[in-house]
Short mmCIF file of C-alpha atoms and ligand atoms in Angstrom, two decimals:
data_model
loop_
_atom_site.label_atom_id
_atom_site.label_comp_id
_atom_site.label_asym_id
_atom_site.label_seq_id
_atom_site.Cartn_x
_atom_site.Cartn_y
_atom_site.Cartn_z
CA UNK X 1486 289.64 72.06 110.81
CA UNK X 1487 291.85 75.62 111.31
CA UNK X 1488 295.57 76.13 111.67
CA UNK X 1489 296.98 79.35 112.53
CA UNK X 1490 300.17 79.36 110.39
CA UNK X 1491 302.95 81.99 110.38
CA UNK X 1492 301.95 83.86 107.02
CA UNK X 1493 305.55 84.14 105.77
CA UNK X 1494 305.23 79.91 105.96
CA UNK X 1495 302.17 79.65 104.38
CA UNK X 1496 303.16 82.23 101.50
CA UNK X 1497 306.60 80.23 101.40
CA UNK X 1498 304.53 77.37 100.67
CA UNK X 1499 302.05 78.64 98.15
CA UNK X 1500 306.03 79.62 96.31
CA UNK X 1501 306.71 75.74 96.80
CA UNK X 1502 303.67 74.86 95.20
CA UNK X 1503 304.23 77.10 92.15
CA UNK X 1504 301.38 79.81 92.81
CA UNK X 1505 302.45 82.97 91.29
CA UNK X 1506 299.55 84.99 91.71
CA UNK X 1507 296.38 85.32 94.18
CA UNK X 1508 292.75 86.14 93.40
CA UNK X 1509 291.75 87.10 97.22
CA UNK X 1510 292.55 90.21 99.15
CA UNK X 1511 293.89 88.11 101.96
CA UNK X 1512 294.54 84.82 100.76
CA UNK X 1513 297.65 84.38 103.70
CA UNK X 1514 295.30 84.27 106.74
CA UNK X 1515 294.25 81.12 107.63
CA UNK X 1516 294.67 78.13 105.83
CA UNK X 1517 292.30 75.05 105.91
CA UNK X 1518 294.07 71.55 107.06
CA UNK X 1519 291.01 69.52 106.00
CA UNK X 1520 289.72 70.84 102.39
CA UNK X 1521 286.80 68.00 102.27
CA UNK X 1522 284.10 68.61 104.36
CA UNK X 1523 283.81 65.91 106.41
CA UNK X 1524 285.30 65.94 109.86
CA UNK X 1525 286.19 62.67 110.99
CA UNK X 1526 289.18 61.16 110.27
CA UNK X 1527 288.70 57.29 109.87
CA UNK X 1528 291.61 55.88 111.70
CA UNK X 1529 293.06 52.53 109.58
CA UNK X 1530 294.29 50.38 112.10
CA UNK X 1531 297.38 48.07 110.82
CA UNK X 1532 295.64 45.29 112.15
CA UNK X 1533 292.23 46.32 109.24
CA UNK X 1534 294.85 46.75 106.31
CA UNK X 1535 293.35 47.07 102.44
CA UNK X 1536 295.31 44.34 101.10
CA UNK X 1537 298.16 42.52 102.95
CA UNK X 1538 301.50 42.75 101.76
CA UNK X 1539 302.46 38.96 100.54
CA UNK X 1540 303.23 36.96 103.09
CA UNK X 1541 307.49 36.78 104.20
CA UNK X 1542 307.15 32.71 103.61
CA UNK X 1543 306.79 33.73 99.58
CA UNK X 1544 310.67 35.03 100.20
CA UNK X 1545 313.39 32.45 99.78
CA UNK X 1546 314.80 30.40 102.52
CA UNK X 1547 317.93 32.62 102.38
CA UNK X 1548 316.03 35.95 102.90
CA UNK X 1549 313.74 34.56 105.69
CA UNK X 1550 316.84 33.47 107.84
CA UNK X 1551 318.52 36.94 107.06
CA UNK X 1552 315.18 38.76 108.21
CA UNK X 1553 315.37 36.10 111.19
CA UNK X 1554 319.30 36.89 111.38
CA UNK X 1555 318.51 40.73 111.31
CA UNK X 1556 315.65 40.63 113.84
CA UNK X 1557 317.19 38.52 116.35
CA UNK X 1558 320.19 40.94 116.60
CA UNK X 1559 317.75 43.59 117.08
CA UNK X 1560 316.36 42.24 120.13
CA UNK X 1561 319.35 42.87 122.29
CA UNK X 1562 320.54 46.48 120.52
CA UNK X 1563 319.30 49.25 123.24
CA UNK X 1564 320.87 52.19 121.91
CA UNK X 1565 320.53 54.03 118.27
CA UNK X 1566 324.37 54.29 118.10
CA UNK X 1567 324.57 50.14 118.49
CA UNK X 1568 322.17 49.82 116.22
CA UNK X 1569 324.21 51.76 113.47
CA UNK X 1570 327.13 49.29 114.27
CA UNK X 1571 325.02 46.28 113.74
CA UNK X 1572 323.15 48.04 110.68
CA UNK X 1573 327.46 48.95 109.22
CA UNK X 1574 328.50 45.08 110.14
CA UNK X 1575 325.09 43.35 109.13
CA UNK X 1576 326.07 41.09 105.74
CA UNK X 1577 322.26 40.03 104.97
CA UNK X 1578 321.27 42.34 102.42
CA UNK X 1579 323.60 42.29 98.76
CA UNK X 1580 322.62 46.12 98.17
CA UNK X 1581 325.90 47.02 100.94
CA UNK X 1582 327.92 45.81 98.41
CA UNK X 1583 326.77 47.77 95.37
CA UNK X 1584 326.23 50.55 98.21
CA UNK X 1585 329.29 53.11 99.07
CA UNK X 1586 327.63 53.69 102.47
CA UNK X 1587 325.35 52.76 105.22
CA UNK X 1588 322.70 55.74 105.51
CA UNK X 1589 322.17 55.33 109.32
CA UNK X 1590 318.38 57.62 110.25
CA UNK X 1591 319.63 61.51 111.51
CA UNK X 1592 318.77 63.69 113.37
CA UNK X 1593 317.23 64.04 117.02
CA UNK X 1594 317.14 60.74 119.23
CA UNK X 1595 314.19 62.08 121.46
CA UNK X 1596 312.30 63.01 118.52
CA UNK X 1597 308.45 63.61 119.05
CA UNK X 1598 308.14 62.67 115.11
CA UNK X 1599 309.70 60.07 112.81
CA UNK X 1600 309.67 60.66 109.01
CA UNK X 1601 310.62 58.14 107.17
CA UNK X 1602 311.57 57.36 103.14
CA UNK X 1603 312.54 54.93 100.71
CA UNK X 1604 316.08 54.39 100.43
CA UNK X 1605 318.88 56.88 100.01
CA UNK X 1606 319.83 58.25 96.61
CA UNK X 1607 322.79 59.16 94.67
CA UNK X 1608 323.45 61.68 97.25
CA UNK X 1609 322.82 60.52 100.24
CA UNK X 1610 324.93 57.42 99.62
CA UNK X 1611 327.73 59.83 98.69
CA UNK X 1612 327.51 61.44 102.43
CA UNK X 1613 325.76 58.89 104.19
CA UNK X 1614 322.72 61.01 105.49
CA UNK X 1615 319.47 60.74 104.68
CA UNK X 1616 317.37 63.24 102.27
CA UNK X 1617 320.47 65.21 101.67
CA UNK X 1618 319.62 65.40 98.19
CA UNK X 1619 316.97 67.31 95.65
CA UNK X 1620 314.22 65.40 97.74
CA UNK X 1621 316.54 66.21 100.99
CA UNK X 1622 316.02 69.90 100.14
CA UNK X 1623 312.60 70.03 99.43
CA UNK X 1624 311.54 67.67 102.65
CA UNK X 1625 313.80 70.82 104.75
CA UNK X 1626 311.44 73.82 102.77
CA UNK X 1627 308.32 71.71 103.31
CA UNK X 1628 309.45 71.17 107.50
CA UNK X 1629 310.55 74.80 107.48
CA UNK X 1630 307.12 76.04 105.91
CA UNK X 1631 305.34 73.77 108.82
CA UNK X 1632 307.38 75.16 111.76
CA UNK X 1633 309.65 72.26 111.55
CA UNK X 1634 313.40 71.64 112.92
CA UNK X 1635 314.59 69.44 111.39
CA UNK X 1636 317.33 69.06 113.80
CA UNK X 1637 314.49 68.25 116.27
CA UNK X 1638 313.20 65.25 113.90
CA UNK X 1639 314.20 62.51 113.12
CA UNK X 1640 314.44 61.28 109.45
CA UNK X 1641 315.45 57.80 108.39
CA UNK X 1642 314.57 55.36 105.42
CA UNK X 1643 312.88 52.00 105.04
CA UNK X 1644 316.52 50.86 103.57
CA UNK X 1645 319.80 52.03 104.88
CA UNK X 1646 321.39 51.11 101.76
CA UNK X 1647 321.17 52.65 98.32
CA UNK X 1648 319.89 49.99 95.60
CA UNK X 1649 321.86 50.18 92.33
CA UNK X 1650 321.12 52.91 90.13
CA UNK X 1651 317.88 54.20 92.08
CA UNK X 1652 315.87 50.66 91.24
CA UNK X 1653 312.84 49.50 93.34
CA UNK X 1654 313.94 47.86 96.34
CA UNK X 1655 312.83 44.28 95.70
CA UNK X 1656 310.49 42.70 98.53
CA UNK X 1657 313.28 40.87 100.55
CA UNK X 1658 315.47 43.52 100.68
CA UNK X 1659 312.53 45.50 102.61
CA UNK X 1660 311.70 41.94 104.27
CA UNK X 1661 315.46 41.64 105.41
CA UNK X 1662 316.13 45.62 106.46
CA UNK X 1663 312.69 46.24 108.21
CA UNK X 1664 313.82 45.30 111.60
CA UNK X 1665 316.20 47.75 111.60
CA UNK X 1666 313.80 50.14 111.15
CA UNK X 1667 311.19 49.39 113.16
CA UNK X 1668 313.90 48.69 116.57
CA UNK X 1669 315.09 52.72 115.46
CA UNK X 1670 311.32 53.42 115.76
CA UNK X 1671 311.15 51.16 119.49
CA UNK X 1672 314.22 53.28 120.49
CA UNK X 1673 313.09 56.55 120.18
CA UNK X 1674 310.19 55.90 120.39
CA UNK X 1675 308.03 58.69 118.77
CA UNK X 1676 304.12 60.30 119.29
CA UNK X 1677 304.21 60.63 115.66
CA UNK X 1678 305.37 58.93 112.02
CA UNK X 1679 304.85 60.40 109.06
CA UNK X 1680 305.82 58.19 105.94
CA UNK X 1681 306.85 59.60 102.81
CA UNK X 1682 306.00 57.97 99.67
CA UNK X 1683 303.66 54.76 98.93
CA UNK X 1684 306.80 51.95 99.23
CA UNK X 1685 307.96 52.65 102.81
CA UNK X 1686 304.24 52.92 103.78
CA UNK X 1687 302.97 49.61 102.57
CA UNK X 1688 306.05 48.36 104.29
CA UNK X 1689 305.78 49.77 107.42
CA UNK X 1690 301.88 49.03 107.87
CA UNK X 1691 302.30 45.97 106.18
CA UNK X 1692 299.83 46.64 103.70
CA UNK X 1693 299.25 47.14 99.60
CA UNK X 1694 297.89 50.32 99.10
CA UNK X 1695 298.25 53.11 96.39
CA UNK X 1696 299.63 56.36 98.63
CA UNK X 1697 296.87 58.24 97.29
CA UNK X 1698 294.37 55.96 99.16
CA UNK X 1699 296.42 55.57 102.45
CA UNK X 1700 297.05 59.69 102.66
CA UNK X 1701 294.49 61.96 104.27
CA UNK X 1702 294.00 59.42 107.17
CA UNK X 1703 295.20 59.14 110.27
CA UNK X 1704 296.79 55.38 110.96
CA UNK X 1705 298.48 53.47 113.65
CA UNK X 1706 301.68 51.67 113.95
CA UNK X 1707 301.78 49.77 116.58
CA UNK X 1708 305.30 49.08 118.33
CA UNK X 1709 306.62 45.84 120.10
CA UNK X 1710 305.64 46.65 123.65
CA UNK X 1711 301.89 47.80 122.05
CA UNK X 1712 302.19 50.89 122.26
CA UNK X 1713 299.90 52.37 119.15
CA UNK X 1714 302.07 55.62 116.96
CA UNK X 1715 299.96 58.14 115.01
CA UNK X 1716 300.76 57.53 111.38
CA UNK X 1717 300.39 60.00 108.23
CA UNK X 1718 301.65 59.09 105.20
CA UNK X 1719 301.66 61.24 102.35
CA UNK X 1720 303.58 61.74 99.07
CA UNK X 1721 307.58 61.33 98.86
CA UNK X 1722 309.36 64.48 97.93
CA UNK X 1723 311.06 63.17 94.75
CA UNK X 1724 307.58 62.59 93.27
CA UNK X 1725 306.53 66.35 94.45
CA UNK X 1726 309.21 67.20 92.81
CA UNK X 1727 307.73 65.53 89.52
CA UNK X 1728 304.54 66.37 89.99
CA UNK X 1729 304.52 69.74 91.61
CA UNK X 1730 300.75 70.67 91.28
CA UNK X 1731 300.47 67.79 94.43
CA UNK X 1732 302.32 69.38 96.67
CA UNK X 1733 299.21 71.20 98.39
CA UNK X 1734 297.83 67.92 99.37
CA UNK X 1735 301.36 67.02 100.69
CA UNK X 1736 300.88 71.18 102.85
CA UNK X 1737 297.74 69.52 103.88
CA UNK X 1738 299.07 66.62 105.30
CA UNK X 1739 301.79 68.67 106.75
CA UNK X 1740 299.03 70.55 108.36
CA UNK X 1741 297.13 67.44 109.70
CA UNK X 1742 300.60 66.45 111.84
CA UNK X 1743 300.88 70.03 113.24
CA UNK X 1744 297.32 69.91 114.04
CA UNK X 1745 297.56 66.79 116.09
CA UNK X 1746 300.52 67.73 117.54
CA UNK X 1747 298.65 71.19 118.32
CA UNK X 1748 295.43 69.62 120.39
CA UNK X 1749 297.87 66.81 121.76
CA UNK X 1750 300.77 70.07 123.68
CA UNK X 1751 297.01 71.63 124.47
CA UNK X 1752 295.33 68.18 126.34
N1 URA O 664 314.45 59.10 98.33
C1 URA O 664 314.30 58.14 100.15
O1 URA O 664 313.27 58.23 99.95
N2 URA O 664 315.26 59.07 100.74
C2 URA O 664 316.65 59.36 100.96
O2 URA O 664 317.32 59.32 102.20
C3 URA O 664 316.68 60.02 99.71
C4 URA O 664 315.49 60.08 98.82
#
Protein backbone atom coordinates (compact mmCIF):
# COMPACT_ATOMS: atom_id res chain seq x y z
CA UNK A 1 0.00 0.00 0.00
CA UNK A 2 2.02 3.00 -1.22
CA UNK A 3 0.98 6.60 -0.92
CA UNK A 4 2.35 9.42 -3.02
CA UNK A 5 3.25 12.18 -0.63
CA UNK A 6 4.73 15.54 -1.28
CA UNK A 7 8.46 15.15 -0.48
CA UNK A 8 8.41 18.29 1.65
CA UNK A 9 5.57 16.84 3.76
CA UNK A 10 7.46 13.60 4.26
CA UNK A 11 10.64 15.44 5.14
CA UNK A 12 8.72 17.59 7.64
CA UNK A 13 7.30 14.48 9.19
CA UNK A 14 10.72 12.84 9.56
CA UNK A 15 12.03 16.00 11.22
CA UNK A 16 9.04 15.93 13.58
CA UNK A 17 9.82 12.32 14.40
CA UNK A 18 13.37 13.29 15.32
CA UNK A 19 15.13 11.73 12.30
CA UNK A 20 18.39 13.57 11.67
CA UNK A 21 20.11 11.52 9.00
CA UNK A 22 19.23 9.00 6.32
CA UNK A 23 21.01 6.01 4.83
CA UNK A 24 19.43 5.90 1.34
CA UNK A 25 19.89 8.34 -1.56
CA UNK A 26 16.18 8.90 -2.10
CA UNK A 27 14.58 8.31 1.27
CA UNK A 28 11.54 10.48 0.73
CA UNK A 29 10.28 9.28 -2.64
CA UNK A 30 7.49 7.08 -1.29
CA UNK A 31 6.40 5.94 2.08
CA UNK A 32 4.41 2.86 2.93
CA UNK A 33 1.17 3.26 4.85
CA UNK A 34 1.39 -0.37 5.78
CA UNK A 35 4.87 -1.53 6.69
CA UNK A 36 3.44 -4.78 8.01
CA UNK A 37 3.51 -7.48 5.30
CA UNK A 38 -0.17 -8.39 5.44
CA UNK A 39 -2.52 -6.31 3.27
CA UNK A 40 -6.04 -6.91 4.54
CA UNK A 41 -6.96 -4.69 7.45
CA UNK A 42 -9.46 -6.37 9.73
CA UNK A 43 -12.47 -4.18 10.35
CA UNK A 44 -13.37 -4.60 13.98
CA UNK A 45 -16.92 -3.50 14.45
CA UNK A 46 -17.96 -1.65 17.56
CA UNK A 47 -20.54 -4.38 18.06
CA UNK A 48 -17.70 -6.89 18.53
CA UNK A 49 -15.52 -5.22 21.12
CA UNK A 50 -12.53 -6.89 22.64
CA UNK A 51 -13.77 -6.18 26.12
CA UNK A 52 -16.92 -4.20 26.68
CA UNK A 53 -16.95 -1.33 29.10
CA UNK A 54 -18.60 -1.43 32.48
CA UNK A 55 -22.37 -1.17 32.08
CA UNK A 56 -23.86 2.25 32.75
CA UNK A 57 -25.85 0.61 35.55
CA UNK A 58 -22.63 0.57 37.63
CA UNK A 59 -22.87 4.38 37.71
CA UNK A 60 -24.62 6.20 40.54
CA UNK A 61 -28.30 7.04 40.15
CA UNK A 62 -27.47 10.76 39.95
CA UNK A 63 -24.99 10.12 37.14
CA UNK A 64 -27.46 7.92 35.29
CA UNK A 65 -30.06 10.67 35.59
CA UNK A 66 -27.57 13.21 34.23
CA UNK A 67 -26.77 10.89 31.28
CA UNK A 68 -30.47 10.45 30.55
CA UNK A 69 -31.01 14.20 30.79
CA UNK A 70 -28.10 14.90 28.39
CA UNK A 71 -29.41 12.31 25.91
CA UNK A 72 -32.96 13.68 26.04
CA UNK A 73 -31.85 17.27 25.56
CA UNK A 74 -29.61 16.32 22.63
CA UNK A 75 -32.52 14.75 20.76
CA UNK A 76 -34.12 18.15 20.13
CA UNK A 77 -30.95 19.77 18.89
CA UNK A 78 -30.73 20.53 15.18
CA UNK A 79 -27.54 22.58 14.79
CA UNK A 80 -24.04 22.72 16.25
CA UNK A 81 -24.62 26.21 17.57
CA UNK A 82 -27.75 25.05 19.44
CA UNK A 83 -25.74 22.14 20.80
CA UNK A 84 -22.95 24.48 21.94
CA UNK A 85 -25.47 26.58 23.85
CA UNK A 86 -26.98 23.45 25.37
CA UNK A 87 -23.58 22.22 26.57
CA UNK A 88 -22.68 25.65 27.95
CA UNK A 89 -25.90 25.67 29.96
CA UNK A 90 -25.79 22.03 31.05
CA UNK A 91 -25.38 21.54 34.78
CA UNK A 92 -25.18 17.74 35.04
CA UNK A 93 -21.37 17.45 35.13
CA UNK A 94 -19.37 18.76 38.09
CA UNK A 95 -16.30 19.36 35.89
CA UNK A 96 -18.01 22.51 34.70
CA UNK A 97 -17.66 23.98 38.19
CA UNK A 98 -13.86 23.80 38.19
CA UNK A 99 -13.33 24.64 34.50
CA UNK A 100 -12.88 28.21 33.29
CA UNK A 101 -14.66 27.72 29.97
CA UNK A 102 -16.69 25.18 28.05
CA UNK A 103 -14.48 23.90 25.25
CA UNK A 104 -16.85 22.88 22.49
CA UNK A 105 -15.74 21.35 19.18
CA UNK A 106 -14.13 23.61 16.62
CA UNK A 107 -13.85 23.53 12.85
CA UNK A 108 -15.85 23.06 9.68
CA UNK A 109 -19.50 22.11 10.13
CA UNK A 110 -19.31 20.12 6.88
CA UNK A 111 -15.97 18.46 7.74
CA UNK A 112 -15.24 15.07 6.19
CA UNK A 113 -13.07 14.14 9.16
CA UNK A 114 -13.75 14.53 12.85
CA UNK A 115 -10.71 14.34 15.17
CA UNK A 116 -11.50 13.44 18.77
CA UNK A 117 -9.29 13.87 21.83
CA UNK A 118 -9.91 13.31 25.51
CA UNK A 119 -10.41 16.59 27.34
CA UNK A 120 -9.22 20.19 27.29
CA UNK A 121 -5.94 20.98 29.04
CA UNK A 122 -4.95 24.24 30.74
CA UNK A 123 -4.41 26.17 27.49
CA UNK A 124 -7.68 24.98 25.98
CA UNK A 125 -9.52 25.78 29.21
CA UNK A 126 -8.13 29.32 29.08
CA UNK A 127 -8.75 29.90 25.38
CA UNK A 128 -12.02 27.97 24.99
CA UNK A 129 -10.81 26.02 21.94
CA UNK A 130 -9.72 22.38 21.62
CA UNK A 131 -6.12 21.46 20.88
CA UNK A 132 -4.47 24.87 21.07
CA UNK A 133 -1.70 23.97 23.57
CA UNK A 134 1.41 21.84 23.00
CA UNK A 135 -0.63 18.81 21.93
CA UNK A 136 -2.56 21.02 19.54
CA UNK A 137 0.64 22.38 18.04
CA UNK A 138 1.84 18.85 17.36
CA UNK A 139 -1.58 17.94 15.93
CA UNK A 140 -1.38 20.99 13.63
CA UNK A 141 2.05 19.85 12.41
CA UNK A 142 0.81 16.32 11.80
CA UNK A 143 -2.23 17.61 9.90
CA UNK A 144 -0.14 19.86 7.73
CA UNK A 145 2.50 17.16 7.11
CA UNK A 146 -0.34 14.92 5.95
CA UNK A 147 -1.68 17.65 3.68
CA UNK A 148 -4.84 18.22 5.72
CA UNK A 149 -6.13 21.71 6.50
CA UNK A 150 -7.09 22.08 10.16
CA UNK A 151 -9.84 24.53 9.17
CA UNK A 152 -11.49 21.94 6.93
CA UNK A 153 -11.58 19.34 9.74
CA UNK A 154 -13.65 19.32 12.93
CA UNK A 155 -11.75 18.87 16.20
CA UNK A 156 -13.40 18.00 19.47
CA UNK A 157 -13.04 16.09 22.73
CA UNK A 158 -14.95 13.50 24.71
CA UNK A 159 -15.26 16.07 27.51
CA UNK A 160 -15.99 19.77 27.00
CA UNK A 161 -14.56 20.68 30.42
CA UNK A 162 -11.02 20.33 31.75
CA UNK A 163 -10.67 17.82 34.59
CA UNK A 164 -8.84 19.59 37.45
CA UNK A 165 -5.08 19.21 37.12
CA UNK A 166 -5.65 17.22 33.90
CA UNK A 167 -6.58 14.15 35.92
CA UNK A 168 -8.06 11.16 34.09
CA UNK A 169 -11.81 11.63 33.66
CA UNK A 170 -14.05 9.23 35.57
CA UNK A 171 -16.40 6.79 33.84
CA UNK A 172 -19.30 8.87 35.12
CA UNK A 173 -17.96 12.13 33.64
CA UNK A 174 -17.37 10.41 30.32
CA UNK A 175 -20.82 8.83 30.31
CA UNK A 176 -22.57 12.14 31.03
CA UNK A 177 -20.66 14.02 28.30
CA UNK A 178 -20.77 11.30 25.64
CA UNK A 179 -24.23 12.27 24.29
CA UNK A 180 -22.81 15.71 23.41
CA UNK A 181 -19.98 14.18 21.40
CA UNK A 182 -22.34 11.70 19.71
CA UNK A 183 -24.70 14.51 18.69
CA UNK A 184 -21.79 16.53 17.29
CA UNK A 185 -20.85 13.54 15.15
CA UNK A 186 -24.44 13.09 13.96
CA UNK A 187 -24.81 16.76 13.06
CA UNK A 188 -21.52 16.83 11.14
CA UNK A 189 -22.08 13.41 9.59
CA UNK A 190 -18.41 12.98 8.62
CA UNK A 191 -16.95 10.35 6.29
CA UNK A 192 -14.18 9.45 8.76
CA UNK A 193 -13.42 9.69 12.45
CA UNK A 194 -9.86 9.84 13.78
CA UNK A 195 -9.63 9.22 17.53
CA UNK A 196 -6.57 10.34 19.47
CA UNK A 197 -5.74 8.28 22.53
CA UNK A 198 -7.03 5.18 24.24
CA UNK A 199 -9.38 6.90 26.61
CA UNK A 200 -11.31 8.63 23.81
CA UNK A 201 -11.27 5.44 21.70
CA UNK A 202 -12.61 3.30 24.53
CA UNK A 203 -15.31 5.84 25.33
CA UNK A 204 -16.65 6.32 21.81
CA UNK A 205 -16.30 2.73 20.64
CA UNK A 206 -17.52 1.35 23.97
CA UNK A 207 -14.59 -1.04 24.34
CA UNK A 208 -11.80 -1.52 26.83
CA UNK A 209 -8.59 -2.00 24.97
CA UNK A 210 -5.18 -0.40 24.78
CA UNK A 211 -4.52 2.12 22.04
CA UNK A 212 -1.58 -0.01 20.89
CA UNK A 213 -4.05 -2.77 20.02
CA UNK A 214 -6.80 -0.51 18.68
CA UNK A 215 -4.58 1.50 16.34
CA UNK A 216 -3.72 0.29 12.88
CA UNK A 217 -7.14 -1.20 12.10
CA UNK A 218 -10.14 0.35 10.47
CA UNK A 219 -12.95 0.27 12.99
CA UNK A 220 -16.53 1.48 12.74
CA UNK A 221 -18.79 3.78 14.66
CA UNK A 222 -22.52 3.53 14.01
CA UNK A 223 -24.59 6.68 14.32
CA UNK A 224 -28.25 6.89 15.27
CA UNK A 225 -29.62 6.54 11.71
CA UNK A 226 -27.63 3.29 11.22
CA UNK A 227 -24.85 4.80 9.08
CA UNK A 228 -21.45 3.28 9.86
CA UNK A 229 -18.53 5.68 9.88
CA UNK A 230 -15.01 4.30 9.37
CA UNK A 231 -12.84 5.03 12.40
CA UNK A 232 -9.10 5.06 12.93
CA UNK A 233 -7.65 5.33 16.41
CA UNK A 234 -4.09 6.43 17.04
CA UNK A 235 -1.81 7.75 19.74
CA UNK A 236 -2.69 10.99 21.50
CA UNK A 237 -0.36 13.89 20.61
CA UNK A 238 0.47 14.33 24.32
CA UNK A 239 1.69 10.72 24.36
CA UNK A 240 3.74 11.38 21.22
CA UNK A 241 5.35 14.39 22.88
CA UNK A 242 6.42 12.14 25.74
CA UNK A 243 7.34 9.23 23.43
CA UNK A 244 8.66 10.70 20.17
CA UNK A 245 9.77 7.25 19.07
CA UNK A 246 6.09 6.39 18.47
CA UNK A 247 5.56 9.23 15.99
CA UNK A 248 6.38 6.98 13.05
CA UNK A 249 3.38 4.78 13.92
CA UNK A 250 1.12 7.82 14.16
CA UNK A 251 2.39 8.87 10.73
CA UNK A 252 1.43 5.47 9.34
CA UNK A 253 -2.06 6.00 10.80
CA UNK A 254 -2.34 9.39 9.11
CA UNK A 255 -1.25 7.80 5.84
CA UNK A 256 -3.90 5.12 6.25
CA UNK A 257 -6.49 7.84 6.58
CA UNK A 258 -5.16 9.71 3.54
CA UNK A 259 -5.10 6.49 1.54
CA UNK A 260 -8.73 5.68 2.31
CA UNK A 261 -9.79 9.22 1.48
CA UNK A 262 -7.94 8.98 -1.85
CA UNK A 263 -9.47 5.57 -2.62
CA UNK A 264 -12.97 6.85 -1.93
CA UNK A 265 -12.39 9.96 -4.03
CA UNK A 266 -11.37 7.78 -6.98
CA UNK A 267 -14.44 5.54 -6.72
N1 LIG B 1 -5.64 17.11 24.92
C1 LIG B 1 -6.87 16.73 24.51
O1 LIG B 1 -7.22 15.55 24.56
N2 LIG B 1 -7.68 17.66 24.05
C2 LIG B 1 -7.34 18.94 23.96
O2 LIG B 1 -8.16 19.74 23.51
C3 LIG B 1 -6.06 19.31 24.38
C4 LIG B 1 -5.22 18.38 24.85
